[in-house]
PDB file of C-alpha atoms in Angstrom:
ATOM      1  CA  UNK A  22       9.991   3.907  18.006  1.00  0.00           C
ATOM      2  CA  UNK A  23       9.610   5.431  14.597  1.00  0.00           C
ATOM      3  CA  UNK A  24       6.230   5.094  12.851  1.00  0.00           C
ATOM      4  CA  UNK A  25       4.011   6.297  10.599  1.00  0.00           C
ATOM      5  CA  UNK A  26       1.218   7.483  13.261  1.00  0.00           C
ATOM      6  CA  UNK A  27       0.925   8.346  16.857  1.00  0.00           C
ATOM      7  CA  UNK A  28      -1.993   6.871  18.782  1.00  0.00           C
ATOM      8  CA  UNK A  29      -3.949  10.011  20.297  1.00  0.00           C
ATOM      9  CA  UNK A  30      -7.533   8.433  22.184  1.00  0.00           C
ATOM     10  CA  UNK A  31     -10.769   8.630  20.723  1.00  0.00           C
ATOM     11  CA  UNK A  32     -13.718  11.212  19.540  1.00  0.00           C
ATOM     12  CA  UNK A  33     -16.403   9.254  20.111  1.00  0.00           C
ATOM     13  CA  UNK A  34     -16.929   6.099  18.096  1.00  0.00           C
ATOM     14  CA  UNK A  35     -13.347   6.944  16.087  1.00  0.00           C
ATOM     15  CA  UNK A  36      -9.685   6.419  16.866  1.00  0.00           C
ATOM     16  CA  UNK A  37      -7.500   9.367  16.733  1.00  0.00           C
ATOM     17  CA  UNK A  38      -3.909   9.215  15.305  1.00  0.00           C
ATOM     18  CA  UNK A  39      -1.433  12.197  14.375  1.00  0.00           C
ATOM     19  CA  UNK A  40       0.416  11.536  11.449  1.00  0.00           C
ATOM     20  CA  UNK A  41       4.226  11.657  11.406  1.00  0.00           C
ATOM     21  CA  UNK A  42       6.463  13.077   8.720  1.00  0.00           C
ATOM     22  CA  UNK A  43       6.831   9.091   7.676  1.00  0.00           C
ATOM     23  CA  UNK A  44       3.614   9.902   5.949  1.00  0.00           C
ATOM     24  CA  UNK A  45       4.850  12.888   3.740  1.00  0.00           C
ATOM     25  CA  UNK A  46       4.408  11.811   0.326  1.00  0.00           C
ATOM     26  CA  UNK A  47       7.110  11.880  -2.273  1.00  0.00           C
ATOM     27  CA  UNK A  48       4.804  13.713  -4.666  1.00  0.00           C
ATOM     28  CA  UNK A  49       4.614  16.433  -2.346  1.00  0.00           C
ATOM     29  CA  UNK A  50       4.989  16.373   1.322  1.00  0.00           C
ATOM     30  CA  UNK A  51       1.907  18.408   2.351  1.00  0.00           C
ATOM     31  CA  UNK A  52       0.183  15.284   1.474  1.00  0.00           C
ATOM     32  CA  UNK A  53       0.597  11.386   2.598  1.00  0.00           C
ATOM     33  CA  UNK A  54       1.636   8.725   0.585  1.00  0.00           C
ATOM     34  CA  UNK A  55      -0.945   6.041   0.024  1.00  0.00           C
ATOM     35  CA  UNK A  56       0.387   3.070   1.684  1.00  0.00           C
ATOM     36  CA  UNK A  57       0.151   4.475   5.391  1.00  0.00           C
ATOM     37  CA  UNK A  58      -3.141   5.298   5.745  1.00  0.00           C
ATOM     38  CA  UNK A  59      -3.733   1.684   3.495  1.00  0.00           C
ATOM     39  CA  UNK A  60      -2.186   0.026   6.747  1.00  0.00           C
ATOM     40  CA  UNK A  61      -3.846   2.423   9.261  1.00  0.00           C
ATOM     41  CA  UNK A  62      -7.473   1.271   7.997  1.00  0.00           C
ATOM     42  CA  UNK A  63      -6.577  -2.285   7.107  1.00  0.00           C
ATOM     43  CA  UNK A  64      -5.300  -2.175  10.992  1.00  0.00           C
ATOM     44  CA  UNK A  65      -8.909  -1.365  11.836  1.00  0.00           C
ATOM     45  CA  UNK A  66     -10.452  -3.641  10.270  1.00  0.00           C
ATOM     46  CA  UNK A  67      -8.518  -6.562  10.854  1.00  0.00           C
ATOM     47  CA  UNK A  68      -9.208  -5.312  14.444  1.00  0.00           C
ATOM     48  CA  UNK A  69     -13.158  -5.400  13.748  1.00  0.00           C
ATOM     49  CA  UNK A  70     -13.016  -9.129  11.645  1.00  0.00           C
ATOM     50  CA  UNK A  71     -14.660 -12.065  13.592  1.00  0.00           C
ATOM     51  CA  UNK A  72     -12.690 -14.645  14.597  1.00  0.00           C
ATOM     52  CA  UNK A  73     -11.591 -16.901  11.836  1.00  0.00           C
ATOM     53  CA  UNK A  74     -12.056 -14.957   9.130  1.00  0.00           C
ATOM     54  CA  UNK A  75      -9.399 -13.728   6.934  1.00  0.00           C
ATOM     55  CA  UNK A  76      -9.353 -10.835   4.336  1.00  0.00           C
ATOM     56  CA  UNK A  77      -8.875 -11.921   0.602  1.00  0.00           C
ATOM     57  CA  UNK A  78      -9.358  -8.374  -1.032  1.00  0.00           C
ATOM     58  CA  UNK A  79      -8.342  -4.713   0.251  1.00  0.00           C
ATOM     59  CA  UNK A  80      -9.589  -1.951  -1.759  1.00  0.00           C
ATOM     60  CA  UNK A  81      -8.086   1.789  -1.026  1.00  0.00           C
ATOM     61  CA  UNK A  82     -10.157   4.606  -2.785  1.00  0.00           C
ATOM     62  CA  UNK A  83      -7.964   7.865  -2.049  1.00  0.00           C
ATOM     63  CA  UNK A  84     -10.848  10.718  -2.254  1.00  0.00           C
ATOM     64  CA  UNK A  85      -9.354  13.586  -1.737  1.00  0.00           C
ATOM     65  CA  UNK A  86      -5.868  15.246  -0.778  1.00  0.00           C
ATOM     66  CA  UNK A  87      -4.775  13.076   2.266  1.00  0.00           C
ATOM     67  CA  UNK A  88      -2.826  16.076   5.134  1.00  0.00           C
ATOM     68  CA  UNK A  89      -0.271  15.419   7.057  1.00  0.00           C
ATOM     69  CA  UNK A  90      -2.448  16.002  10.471  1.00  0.00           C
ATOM     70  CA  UNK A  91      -4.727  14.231  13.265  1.00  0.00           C
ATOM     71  CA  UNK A  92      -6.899  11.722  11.450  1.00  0.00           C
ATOM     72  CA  UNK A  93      -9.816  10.183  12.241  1.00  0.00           C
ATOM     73  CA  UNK A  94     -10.521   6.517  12.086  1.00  0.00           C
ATOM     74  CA  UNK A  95     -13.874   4.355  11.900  1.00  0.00           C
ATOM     75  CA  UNK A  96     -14.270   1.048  11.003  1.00  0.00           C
ATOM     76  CA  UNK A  97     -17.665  -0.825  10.414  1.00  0.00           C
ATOM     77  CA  UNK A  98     -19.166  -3.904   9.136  1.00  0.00           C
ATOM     78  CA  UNK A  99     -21.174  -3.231   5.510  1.00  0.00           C
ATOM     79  CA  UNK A 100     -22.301  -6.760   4.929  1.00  0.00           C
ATOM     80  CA  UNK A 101     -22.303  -9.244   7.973  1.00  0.00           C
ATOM     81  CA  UNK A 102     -21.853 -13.194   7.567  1.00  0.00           C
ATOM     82  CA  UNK A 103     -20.346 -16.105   9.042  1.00  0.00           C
ATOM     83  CA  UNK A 104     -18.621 -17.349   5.694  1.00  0.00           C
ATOM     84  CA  UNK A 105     -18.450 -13.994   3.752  1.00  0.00           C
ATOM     85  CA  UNK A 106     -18.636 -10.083   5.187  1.00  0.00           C
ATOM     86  CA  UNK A 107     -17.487  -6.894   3.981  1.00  0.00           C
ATOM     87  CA  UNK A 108     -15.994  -4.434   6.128  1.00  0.00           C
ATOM     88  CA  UNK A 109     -15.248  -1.062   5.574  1.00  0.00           C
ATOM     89  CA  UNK A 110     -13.072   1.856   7.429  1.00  0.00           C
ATOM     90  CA  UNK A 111     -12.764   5.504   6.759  1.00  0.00           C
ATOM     91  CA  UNK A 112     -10.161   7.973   7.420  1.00  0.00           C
ATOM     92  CA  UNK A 113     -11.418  11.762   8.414  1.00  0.00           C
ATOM     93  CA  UNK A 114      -9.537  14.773   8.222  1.00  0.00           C
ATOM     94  CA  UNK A 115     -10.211  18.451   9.014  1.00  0.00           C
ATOM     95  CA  UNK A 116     -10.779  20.605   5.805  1.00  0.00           C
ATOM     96  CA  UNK A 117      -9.424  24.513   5.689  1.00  0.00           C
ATOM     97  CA  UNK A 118     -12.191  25.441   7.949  1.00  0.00           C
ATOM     98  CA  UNK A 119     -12.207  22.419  10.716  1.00  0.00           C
ATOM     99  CA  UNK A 120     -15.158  20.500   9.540  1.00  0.00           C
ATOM    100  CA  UNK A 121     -14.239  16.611   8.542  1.00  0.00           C
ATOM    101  CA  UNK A 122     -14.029  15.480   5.438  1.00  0.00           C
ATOM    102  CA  UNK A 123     -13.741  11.366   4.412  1.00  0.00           C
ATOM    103  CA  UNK A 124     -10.102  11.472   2.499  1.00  0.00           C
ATOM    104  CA  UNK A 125      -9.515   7.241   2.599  1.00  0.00           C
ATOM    105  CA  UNK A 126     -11.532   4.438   2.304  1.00  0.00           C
ATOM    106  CA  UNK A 127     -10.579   0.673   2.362  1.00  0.00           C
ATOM    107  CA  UNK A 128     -13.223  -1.831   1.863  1.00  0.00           C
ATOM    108  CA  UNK A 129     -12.230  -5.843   2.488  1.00  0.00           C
ATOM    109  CA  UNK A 130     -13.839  -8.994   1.857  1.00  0.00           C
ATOM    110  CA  UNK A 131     -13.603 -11.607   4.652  1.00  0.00           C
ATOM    111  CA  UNK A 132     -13.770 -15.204   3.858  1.00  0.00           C
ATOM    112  CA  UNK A 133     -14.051 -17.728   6.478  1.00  0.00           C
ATOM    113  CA  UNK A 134     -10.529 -20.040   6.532  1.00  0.00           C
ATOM    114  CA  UNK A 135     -10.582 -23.475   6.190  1.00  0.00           C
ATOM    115  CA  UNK A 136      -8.175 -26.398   5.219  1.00  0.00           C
ATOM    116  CA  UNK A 137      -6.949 -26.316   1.837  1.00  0.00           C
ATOM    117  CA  UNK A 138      -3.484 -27.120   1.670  1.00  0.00           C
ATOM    118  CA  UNK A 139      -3.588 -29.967  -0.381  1.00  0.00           C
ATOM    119  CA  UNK A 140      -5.222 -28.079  -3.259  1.00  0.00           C
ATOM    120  CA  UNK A 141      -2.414 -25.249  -3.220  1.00  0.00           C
ATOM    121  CA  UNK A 142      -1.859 -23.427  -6.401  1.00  0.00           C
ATOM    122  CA  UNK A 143       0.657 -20.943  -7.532  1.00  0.00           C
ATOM    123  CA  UNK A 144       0.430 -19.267 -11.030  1.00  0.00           C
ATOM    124  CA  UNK A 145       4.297 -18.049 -10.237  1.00  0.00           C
ATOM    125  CA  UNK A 146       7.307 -19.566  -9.314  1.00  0.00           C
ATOM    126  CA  UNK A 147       8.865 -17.939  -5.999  1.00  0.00           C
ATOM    127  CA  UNK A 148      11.082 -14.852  -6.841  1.00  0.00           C
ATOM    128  CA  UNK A 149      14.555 -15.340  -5.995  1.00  0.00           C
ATOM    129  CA  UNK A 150      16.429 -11.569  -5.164  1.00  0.00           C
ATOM    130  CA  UNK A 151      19.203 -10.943  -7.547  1.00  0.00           C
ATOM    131  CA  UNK A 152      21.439  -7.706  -8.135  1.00  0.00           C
ATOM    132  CA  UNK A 153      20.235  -4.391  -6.943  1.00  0.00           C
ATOM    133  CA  UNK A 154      21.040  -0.712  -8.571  1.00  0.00           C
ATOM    134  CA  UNK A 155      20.061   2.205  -6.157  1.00  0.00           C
ATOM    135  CA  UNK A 156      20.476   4.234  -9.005  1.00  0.00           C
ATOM    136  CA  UNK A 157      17.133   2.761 -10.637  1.00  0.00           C
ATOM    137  CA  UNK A 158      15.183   4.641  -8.078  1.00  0.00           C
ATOM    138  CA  UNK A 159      13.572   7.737  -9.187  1.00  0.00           C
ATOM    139  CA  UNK A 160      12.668   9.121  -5.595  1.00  0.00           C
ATOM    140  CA  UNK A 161      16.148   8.478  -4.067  1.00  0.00           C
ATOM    141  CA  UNK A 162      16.372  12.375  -3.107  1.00  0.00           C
ATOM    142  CA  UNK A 163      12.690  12.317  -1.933  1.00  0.00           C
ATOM    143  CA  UNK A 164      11.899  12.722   2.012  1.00  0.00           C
ATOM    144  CA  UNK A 165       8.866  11.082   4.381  1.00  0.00           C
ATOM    145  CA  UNK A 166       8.026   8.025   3.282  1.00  0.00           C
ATOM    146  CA  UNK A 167      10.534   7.381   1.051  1.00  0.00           C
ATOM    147  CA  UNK A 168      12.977   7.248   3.957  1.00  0.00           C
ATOM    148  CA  UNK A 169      10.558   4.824   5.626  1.00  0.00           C
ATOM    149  CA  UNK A 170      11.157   1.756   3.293  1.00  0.00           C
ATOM    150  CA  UNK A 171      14.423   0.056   1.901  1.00  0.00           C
ATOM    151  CA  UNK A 172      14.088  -0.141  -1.943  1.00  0.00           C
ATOM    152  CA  UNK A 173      16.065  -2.585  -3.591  1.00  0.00           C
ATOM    153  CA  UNK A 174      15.347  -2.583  -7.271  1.00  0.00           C
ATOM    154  CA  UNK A 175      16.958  -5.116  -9.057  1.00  0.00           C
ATOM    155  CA  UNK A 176      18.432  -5.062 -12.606  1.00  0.00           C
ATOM    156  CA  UNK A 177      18.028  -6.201 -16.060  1.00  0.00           C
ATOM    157  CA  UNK A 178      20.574  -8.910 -15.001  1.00  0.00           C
ATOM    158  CA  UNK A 179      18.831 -10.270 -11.985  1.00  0.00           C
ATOM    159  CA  UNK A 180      15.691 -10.493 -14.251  1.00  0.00           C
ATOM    160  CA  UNK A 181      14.120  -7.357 -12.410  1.00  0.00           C
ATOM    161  CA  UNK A 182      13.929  -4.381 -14.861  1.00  0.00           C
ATOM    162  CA  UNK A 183      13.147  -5.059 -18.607  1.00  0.00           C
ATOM    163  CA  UNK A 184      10.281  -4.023 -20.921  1.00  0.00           C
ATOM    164  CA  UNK A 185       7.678  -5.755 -19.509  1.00  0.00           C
ATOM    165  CA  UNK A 186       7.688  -5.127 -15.699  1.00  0.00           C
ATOM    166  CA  UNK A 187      10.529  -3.606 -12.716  1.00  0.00           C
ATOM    167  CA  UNK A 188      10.959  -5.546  -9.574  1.00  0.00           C
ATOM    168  CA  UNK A 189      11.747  -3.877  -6.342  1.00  0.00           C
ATOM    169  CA  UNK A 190      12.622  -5.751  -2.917  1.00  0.00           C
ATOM    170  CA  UNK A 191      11.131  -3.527  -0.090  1.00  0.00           C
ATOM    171  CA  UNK A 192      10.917  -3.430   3.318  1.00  0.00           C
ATOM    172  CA  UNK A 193       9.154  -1.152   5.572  1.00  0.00           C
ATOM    173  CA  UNK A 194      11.872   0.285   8.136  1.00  0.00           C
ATOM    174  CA  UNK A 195       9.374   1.683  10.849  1.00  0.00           C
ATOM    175  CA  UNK A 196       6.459   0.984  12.609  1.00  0.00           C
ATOM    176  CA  UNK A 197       2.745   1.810  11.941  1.00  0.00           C
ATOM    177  CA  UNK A 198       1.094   2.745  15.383  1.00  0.00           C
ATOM    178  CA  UNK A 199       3.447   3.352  17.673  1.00  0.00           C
ATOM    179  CA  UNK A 200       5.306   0.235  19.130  1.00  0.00           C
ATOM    180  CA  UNK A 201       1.779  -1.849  18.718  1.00  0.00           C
ATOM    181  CA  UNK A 202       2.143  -5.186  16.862  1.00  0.00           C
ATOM    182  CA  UNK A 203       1.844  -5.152  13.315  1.00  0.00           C
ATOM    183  CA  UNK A 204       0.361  -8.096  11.390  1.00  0.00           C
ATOM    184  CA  UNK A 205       2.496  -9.117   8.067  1.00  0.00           C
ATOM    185  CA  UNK A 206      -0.929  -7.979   5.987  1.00  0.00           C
ATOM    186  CA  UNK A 207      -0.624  -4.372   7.440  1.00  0.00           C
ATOM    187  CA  UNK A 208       3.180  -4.849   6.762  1.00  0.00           C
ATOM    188  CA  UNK A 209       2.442  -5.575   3.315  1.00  0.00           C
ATOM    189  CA  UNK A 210      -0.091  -3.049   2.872  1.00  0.00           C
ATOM    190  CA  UNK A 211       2.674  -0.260   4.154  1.00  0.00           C
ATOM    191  CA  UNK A 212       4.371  -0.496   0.860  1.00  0.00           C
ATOM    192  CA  UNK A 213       2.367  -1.975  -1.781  1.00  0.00           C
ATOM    193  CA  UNK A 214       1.110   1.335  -2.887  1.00  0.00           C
ATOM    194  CA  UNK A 215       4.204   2.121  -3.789  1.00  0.00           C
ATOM    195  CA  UNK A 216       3.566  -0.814  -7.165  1.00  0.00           C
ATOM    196  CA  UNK A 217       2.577   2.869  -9.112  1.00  0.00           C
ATOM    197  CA  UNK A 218       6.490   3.957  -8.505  1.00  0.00           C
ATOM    198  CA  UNK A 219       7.826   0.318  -9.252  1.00  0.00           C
ATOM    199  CA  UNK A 220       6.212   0.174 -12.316  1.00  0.00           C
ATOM    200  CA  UNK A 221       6.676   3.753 -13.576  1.00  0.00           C
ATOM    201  CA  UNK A 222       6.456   3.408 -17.288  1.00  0.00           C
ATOM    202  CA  UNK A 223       6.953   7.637 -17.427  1.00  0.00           C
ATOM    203  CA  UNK A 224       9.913  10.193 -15.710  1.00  0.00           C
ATOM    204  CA  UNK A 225       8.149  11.243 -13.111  1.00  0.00           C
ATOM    205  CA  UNK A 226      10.451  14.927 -14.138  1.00  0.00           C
ATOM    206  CA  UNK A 227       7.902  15.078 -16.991  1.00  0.00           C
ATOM    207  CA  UNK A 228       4.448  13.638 -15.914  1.00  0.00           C
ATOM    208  CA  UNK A 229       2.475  13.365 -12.630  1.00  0.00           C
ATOM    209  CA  UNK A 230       0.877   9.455 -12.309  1.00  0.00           C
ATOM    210  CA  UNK A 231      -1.074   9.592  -9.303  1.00  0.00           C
ATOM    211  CA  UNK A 232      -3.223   6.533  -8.567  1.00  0.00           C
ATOM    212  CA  UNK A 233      -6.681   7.170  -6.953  1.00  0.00           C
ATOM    213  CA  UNK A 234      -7.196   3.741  -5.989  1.00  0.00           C
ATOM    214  CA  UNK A 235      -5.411   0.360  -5.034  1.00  0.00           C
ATOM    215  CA  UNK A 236      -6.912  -2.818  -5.110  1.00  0.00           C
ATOM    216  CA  UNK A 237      -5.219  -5.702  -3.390  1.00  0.00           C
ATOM    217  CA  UNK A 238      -5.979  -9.547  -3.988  1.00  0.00           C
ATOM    218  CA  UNK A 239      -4.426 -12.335  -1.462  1.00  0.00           C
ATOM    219  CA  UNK A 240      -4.719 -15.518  -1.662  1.00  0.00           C
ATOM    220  CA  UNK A 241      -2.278 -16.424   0.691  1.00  0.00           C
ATOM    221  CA  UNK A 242      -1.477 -14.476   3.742  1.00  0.00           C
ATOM    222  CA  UNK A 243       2.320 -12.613   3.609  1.00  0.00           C
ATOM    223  CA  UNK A 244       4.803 -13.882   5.846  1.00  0.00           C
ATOM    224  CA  UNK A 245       7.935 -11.813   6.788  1.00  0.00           C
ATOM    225  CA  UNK A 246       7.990  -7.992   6.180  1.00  0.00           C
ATOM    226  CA  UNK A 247      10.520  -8.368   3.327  1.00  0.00           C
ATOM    227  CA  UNK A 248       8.158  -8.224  -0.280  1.00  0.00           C
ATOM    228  CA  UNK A 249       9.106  -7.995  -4.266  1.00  0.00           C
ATOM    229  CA  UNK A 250       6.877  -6.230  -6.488  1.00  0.00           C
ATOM    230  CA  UNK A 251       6.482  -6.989 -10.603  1.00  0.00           C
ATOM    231  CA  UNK A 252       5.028  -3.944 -11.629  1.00  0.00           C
ATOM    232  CA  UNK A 253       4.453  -2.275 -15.071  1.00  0.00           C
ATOM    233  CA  UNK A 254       2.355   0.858 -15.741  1.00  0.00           C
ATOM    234  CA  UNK A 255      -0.031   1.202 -19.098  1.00  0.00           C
ATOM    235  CA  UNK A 256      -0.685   4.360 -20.289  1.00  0.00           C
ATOM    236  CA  UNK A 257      -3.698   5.289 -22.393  1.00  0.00           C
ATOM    237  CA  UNK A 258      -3.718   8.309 -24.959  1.00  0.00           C
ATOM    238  CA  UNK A 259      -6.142  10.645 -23.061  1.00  0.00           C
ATOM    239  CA  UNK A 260      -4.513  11.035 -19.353  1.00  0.00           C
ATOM    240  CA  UNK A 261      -5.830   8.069 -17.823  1.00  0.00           C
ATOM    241  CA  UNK A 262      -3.403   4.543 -16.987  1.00  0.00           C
ATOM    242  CA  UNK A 263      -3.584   1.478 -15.031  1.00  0.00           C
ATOM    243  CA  UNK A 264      -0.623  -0.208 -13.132  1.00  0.00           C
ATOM    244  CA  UNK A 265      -0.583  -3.594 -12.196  1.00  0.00           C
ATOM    245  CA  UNK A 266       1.509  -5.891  -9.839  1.00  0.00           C
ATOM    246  CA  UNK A 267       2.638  -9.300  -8.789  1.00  0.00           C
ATOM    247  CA  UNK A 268       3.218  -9.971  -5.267  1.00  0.00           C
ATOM    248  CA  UNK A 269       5.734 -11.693  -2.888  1.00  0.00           C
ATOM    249  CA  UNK A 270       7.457 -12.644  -0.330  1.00  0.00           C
ATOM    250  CA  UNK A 271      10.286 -14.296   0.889  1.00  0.00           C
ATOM    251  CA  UNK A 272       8.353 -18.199   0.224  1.00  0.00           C
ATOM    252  CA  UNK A 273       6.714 -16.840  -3.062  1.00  0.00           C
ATOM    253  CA  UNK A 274       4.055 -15.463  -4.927  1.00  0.00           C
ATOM    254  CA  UNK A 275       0.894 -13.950  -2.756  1.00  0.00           C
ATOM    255  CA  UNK A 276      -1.129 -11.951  -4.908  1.00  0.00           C
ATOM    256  CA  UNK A 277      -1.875  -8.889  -6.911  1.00  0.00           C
ATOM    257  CA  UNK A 278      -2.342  -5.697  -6.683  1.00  0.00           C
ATOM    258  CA  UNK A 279      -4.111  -3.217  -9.456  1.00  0.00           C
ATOM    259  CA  UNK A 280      -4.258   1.056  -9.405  1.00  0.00           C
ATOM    260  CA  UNK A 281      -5.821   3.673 -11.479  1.00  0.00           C
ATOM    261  CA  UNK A 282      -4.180   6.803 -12.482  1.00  0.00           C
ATOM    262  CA  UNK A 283      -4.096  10.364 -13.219  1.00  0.00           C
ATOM    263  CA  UNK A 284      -1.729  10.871 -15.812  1.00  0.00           C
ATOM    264  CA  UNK A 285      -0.976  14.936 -16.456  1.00  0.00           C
ATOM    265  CA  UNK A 286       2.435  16.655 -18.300  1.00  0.00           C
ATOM    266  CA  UNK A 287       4.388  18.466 -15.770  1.00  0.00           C
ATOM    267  CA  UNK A 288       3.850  22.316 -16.471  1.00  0.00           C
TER     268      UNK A 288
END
């Protein structure tokens, strides 16, 4: 089965994956995109979360370049409680020289689940999928894990791409640890990174936007594997802009998500 990592064992306390060329950002491909290793460490800790307890907030910090290699995975509990914890897992790589180096972090609060369906509130109406261009995606020639996910952007006339956000169906094509099950949050979390590349508000032929972080907000859980993202990027005047994103699914709106970027003119 095609994925985006390849379960290897352990080194002591940490799980070992290899990274597949699913991973290969479209950037550059000597580094990974951000959503796989988002769903590689939101796999571990849903793995680690007590027993009814669901996660209402992921939070990827990307610090440092991310290889295309063996990785190292450790998951932990920061903040232990029966109604609210905060867990944590890291992702290690080798440096130049062999010795590890933290390049991913995802943090998540867990909330224990109870019954309120009869207080439900959505801020958005369910997005229905309208008409979709291929030729509004900038990374159509791109390779790794742009060949991973179906992009669907919709137009102007399906009420997808205007001034103030772009919408993109997408739906991850492969699997994230080999043929192991995959829960629809660590579907999810597979492409929403990608809300910095729906909501490009630059050519990416002129300037670099690379987000160092995405934050992730849920208040319901996703069902399906097929999502839209509303995304629209701001740009500040001194190299630094913020992207943020409306999420769905198939039965409506499911949360947000919110990045921070590098903004730099191509040379």
């Amino acid at each position: 089965m095609s994925c985006y990592y390849r379960r290897l064992g352990s080194d002591g306390p940490a799980a070992v994956f290899d990274s597949t060329d699913y991973t290969r950002s479209n950037w550059t491909p000597e580094i990974q995109h951000g959503s796989p290793p988002l769903a590689l460490l939101t796999k571990a800790i849903e793995e680690m979360a007590a027993p009814g307890m669901r996660l209402g907030r992921l939070t990827l910090d990307i610090l440092g370049a991310i290889p295309v290699t063996a990785v190292h995975v450790e998951a932990r509990v920061d903040r232990p409680g029966n109604r609210i914890a905060l867990l944590s897992a890291d992702m290690a790589a080798p440096r130049p020289d062999g010795a590890p180096r933290v390049v991913a972090r995802v943090s998540a609060w867990a909330l224990a689940a109870s019954d309120t369906a009869d207080a439900v509130t959505d801020r958005h109406p369910p997005l229905v999928e309208g008409i979709s261009d291929p030729d509004l995606f900038p990374w159509k020639d791109a390779e790794g894990y742009v060949d991973s996910v179906q992009w669907r952007p919709q137009t102007e006339a399906s009420g997808g791409a205007s001034g103030d956000a772009s919408v993109y169906w997408i739906k991850p094509l492969v699997g994230l640890v080999d043929d192991e099950p995959t829960t629809p949050l660590q579907r999810l979390a597979m492409v929403v990174d990608s809300a910095n590349g729906v909501g490009a508000a630059l050519d990416p032929r002129e300037f670099v936007f690379m987000n160092t972080d995405t934050t992730v907000h849920v208040h319901r859980l996703p069902i399906g594997d097929d999502f839209a993202l509303r995304a629209r990027a701001s740009i500040g005047p001194d190299g630094v802009g913020v992207t943020t994103a409306e999420i769905f699914d198939r039965y409506g709106f499911i949360g947000t998500s919110a990045q921070t970027l590098l903004v730099q003119r191509r040379a």
